[in-house]
């Protein structure tokens, strides 16, 4: 236990991995957004649609756990701190991306809009990371940096890394389930479009059959009433129909 924070320090093992995965997920989304828009690869859009809710959940978990951690440490549930505010903006960006994917009937238009937003919103990622260095904030600086030795005791570091690994495996598991679901949904939508086109062709064929049957019956009636009436084109002209297959 931490000698100052006591049991509340255990919130760190949920808060920090959630924050890391929220940023990592968004970075992955940005990469696939660039690939998808540049090379028109549908699988990139499917990946982003599947992974966006995962990132949103980890961002929300980060905000909630951070609020629970901040109450005993700062004496308040929330402050408009640079780190907290930028993290909240990230959550809203996630929600906007998810909304755009479902806002259009045309899947490609929704995917394009969502991926453009993902690329533009990436500017918020370095702001989140460097906010504790650029501004005077209540949030503490990073205890683990790639360029420096960790400022956290190994007895806390190892459980933290294990939790991050566990969260990552869970995130991958949920992602693969969602990815499979999105692929099946995309295939179903394509199949529905094919069926609709097929039904339209069947209806057109049925309409033509009904029309031909009507013309034949009308022609037979006219033959009986009008001598030498044996011209199908005349009947079509009278019916204001130019041609029949």
XYZ file of C-alpha atoms in Angstrom:
245
model
C 0.000 0.000 0.000
C 1.018 3.595 -0.526
C 1.875 5.294 2.767
C -0.052 8.429 1.793
C -2.971 7.104 -0.272
C -3.612 3.837 1.555
C -6.151 1.513 -0.070
C -7.232 4.128 -2.596
C -4.003 3.569 -4.523
C -5.478 0.274 -5.753
C -7.743 2.292 -8.041
C -4.555 2.899 -10.024
C -4.606 -0.702 -11.265
C -7.867 0.007 -13.081
C -7.402 3.674 -13.909
C -3.959 3.559 -15.520
C -4.488 0.501 -17.787
C -7.821 1.977 -18.892
C -6.142 5.282 -19.754
C -3.357 3.552 -21.692
C -5.802 1.434 -23.682
C -8.044 4.430 -24.402
C -5.115 6.208 -26.057
C -3.705 3.087 -27.711
C -7.068 2.174 -29.197
C -7.487 5.635 -30.654
C -3.991 5.537 -32.153
C -4.881 2.224 -33.849
C -8.113 3.743 -35.145
C -6.217 6.678 -36.624
C -3.778 4.385 -38.446
C -6.576 2.311 -39.965
C -8.503 5.474 -40.842
C -5.564 6.725 -42.894
C -5.154 3.318 -44.548
C -8.872 3.048 -45.271
C -9.192 6.511 -46.809
C -5.934 6.292 -48.748
C -6.309 2.788 -50.194
C -10.129 2.357 -50.045
C -9.832 -0.832 -48.003
C -13.215 -1.854 -46.520
C -11.652 -3.996 -43.799
C -10.083 -0.854 -42.267
C -13.525 0.676 -41.808
C -14.847 -2.550 -40.311
C -11.941 -2.676 -37.850
C -12.567 0.898 -36.728
C -16.299 0.345 -36.347
C -15.588 -2.721 -34.208
C -12.902 -1.145 -32.046
C -14.473 2.300 -31.432
C -16.913 1.111 -28.714
C -14.045 -0.731 -26.996
C -12.033 2.480 -26.807
C -15.080 4.412 -25.618
C -15.671 1.954 -22.765
C -12.052 2.180 -21.582
C -12.176 5.976 -21.765
C -15.345 6.009 -19.669
C -13.774 3.578 -17.198
C -10.742 5.852 -16.990
C -12.933 8.879 -16.233
C -15.015 7.070 -13.602
C -12.045 5.489 -11.830
C -10.156 8.788 -11.978
C -13.102 10.549 -10.384
C -13.242 7.934 -7.622
C -9.511 8.328 -7.080
C -9.665 12.123 -7.141
C -12.334 12.427 -4.450
C -10.152 11.255 -1.509
C -6.963 12.784 -2.970
C -8.214 16.146 -4.234
C -11.375 16.480 -2.177
C -13.634 16.664 -5.239
C -15.063 14.312 -7.821
C -14.201 16.514 -10.775
C -12.150 19.569 -11.721
C -11.783 21.137 -15.130
C -8.161 20.119 -15.179
C -6.320 19.991 -18.515
C -5.823 16.216 -18.310
C -9.397 15.479 -17.220
C -10.958 17.851 -19.734
C -8.945 16.508 -22.679
C -9.805 12.936 -21.623
C -13.495 13.878 -21.539
C -13.153 15.342 -25.036
C -11.668 12.015 -26.152
C -14.749 10.224 -24.846
C -17.034 12.544 -26.823
C -14.931 11.993 -29.955
C -15.376 8.250 -29.530
C -19.134 8.703 -29.200
C -19.228 10.942 -32.288
C -17.358 8.355 -34.346
C -19.760 5.623 -33.243
C -22.721 7.882 -34.074
C -21.407 8.667 -37.560
C -21.077 4.991 -38.388
C -24.824 4.595 -37.764
C -26.008 7.991 -39.024
C -26.025 7.145 -42.749
C -27.998 4.565 -44.682
C -24.998 4.212 -46.977
C -22.325 2.397 -44.969
C -19.499 3.917 -47.018
C -20.573 7.506 -46.326
C -20.788 6.867 -42.588
C -17.416 5.134 -42.555
C -15.779 7.970 -44.487
C -17.169 10.642 -42.151
C -16.195 8.651 -39.049
C -12.655 8.070 -40.264
C -12.136 11.713 -41.178
C -13.235 12.659 -37.659
C -10.880 10.045 -36.193
C -7.931 11.549 -38.059
C -8.819 15.124 -37.088
C -9.460 14.101 -33.480
C -5.996 12.580 -33.155
C -4.721 16.073 -32.303
C -6.240 15.485 -28.876
C -3.957 12.514 -28.114
C -0.701 14.464 -27.646
C -2.684 17.093 -25.738
C -3.792 14.400 -23.276
C -0.294 12.997 -22.945
C 1.571 16.284 -22.518
C -1.148 18.199 -20.663
C 0.542 17.609 -17.286
C 3.758 19.097 -18.687
C 2.337 21.984 -20.688
C -0.010 23.293 -17.983
C -0.091 23.521 -14.219
C -2.547 20.748 -13.340
C -3.710 18.803 -10.309
C -3.037 15.563 -12.120
C 0.375 14.128 -11.350
C 2.993 13.704 -14.120
C 3.544 10.302 -15.685
C 5.329 7.839 -13.397
C 6.306 5.558 -16.282
C 8.163 6.939 -19.300
C 9.909 5.192 -22.148
C 12.924 7.479 -21.931
C 13.398 7.319 -18.165
C 13.435 4.784 -15.364
C 9.994 4.247 -13.786
C 9.269 6.505 -10.810
C 7.164 3.770 -9.254
C 8.318 0.971 -6.954
C 8.673 -2.476 -8.597
C 6.189 -3.910 -6.092
C 3.551 -1.637 -7.702
C 4.952 -1.650 -11.217
C 4.675 -5.389 -11.825
C 0.986 -5.672 -10.776
C 0.261 -2.603 -12.899
C 1.845 -4.180 -15.980
C 0.023 -7.449 -15.316
C -3.281 -5.562 -15.121
C -2.457 -3.791 -18.370
C -1.765 -7.140 -20.012
C -5.029 -8.555 -18.674
C -7.004 -5.545 -19.865
C -5.329 -5.813 -23.284
C -6.265 -9.472 -23.662
C -9.846 -8.661 -22.663
C -9.946 -5.773 -25.152
C -8.675 -8.044 -27.954
C -11.274 -10.673 -27.079
C -14.119 -8.146 -27.243
C -12.692 -6.645 -30.426
C -12.566 -9.991 -32.242
C -16.159 -10.722 -31.251
C -17.284 -7.321 -32.509
C -15.189 -7.630 -35.675
C -16.791 -10.982 -36.519
C -20.223 -9.481 -35.847
C -19.548 -6.481 -38.080
C -18.291 -8.699 -40.911
C -21.418 -10.853 -40.687
C -23.591 -7.736 -40.588
C -21.852 -6.347 -43.673
C -22.349 -9.630 -45.520
C -26.004 -9.681 -44.480
C -26.509 -6.135 -45.774
C -24.953 -7.058 -49.121
C -27.140 -10.154 -49.338
C -30.249 -8.085 -48.552
C -29.384 -5.672 -51.370
C -28.988 -8.586 -53.790
C -32.332 -10.019 -52.690
C -34.045 -6.647 -53.092
C -32.688 -6.302 -56.625
C -33.752 -9.855 -57.389
C -37.247 -9.224 -56.061
C -37.471 -6.070 -58.157
C -36.571 -8.047 -61.273
C -39.135 -10.703 -60.389
C -41.790 -8.029 -59.914
C -40.905 -6.446 -63.261
C -41.184 -9.847 -64.932
C -44.528 -10.491 -63.228
C -45.837 -7.086 -64.328
C -44.841 -7.806 -67.935
C -46.561 -11.197 -67.797
C -49.756 -9.588 -66.519
C -49.560 -6.914 -69.231
C -49.024 -9.472 -71.982
C -51.943 -11.531 -70.702
C -54.141 -8.422 -70.706
C -53.085 -7.537 -74.253
C -53.805 -11.039 -75.472
C -57.274 -11.014 -73.915
C -58.001 -7.511 -75.224
C -56.767 -8.489 -78.671
C -58.973 -11.546 -78.775
C -61.969 -9.401 -77.783
C -61.246 -6.872 -80.534
C -60.833 -9.629 -83.081
C -64.343 -10.776 -82.322
C -65.825 -7.275 -82.513
C -63.722 -5.688 -85.273
C -62.983 -7.512 -88.541
C -59.326 -7.732 -89.635
C -58.101 -6.374 -86.269
C -54.914 -8.334 -85.778
C -52.291 -5.700 -85.000
C -50.676 -5.820 -81.552
C -48.889 -2.498 -82.097
C -52.227 -0.750 -82.644
C -53.461 -2.083 -79.332
C -50.308 -0.943 -77.548
C -50.706 2.505 -79.078
C -54.293 2.703 -77.841
C -53.115 1.687 -74.385
C -50.344 4.378 -74.496
C -47.665 1.668 -74.222
C -44.688 1.974 -76.537
C -43.349 -1.594 -76.359
C -43.619 -4.889 -74.589
C -40.719 -7.359 -74.382
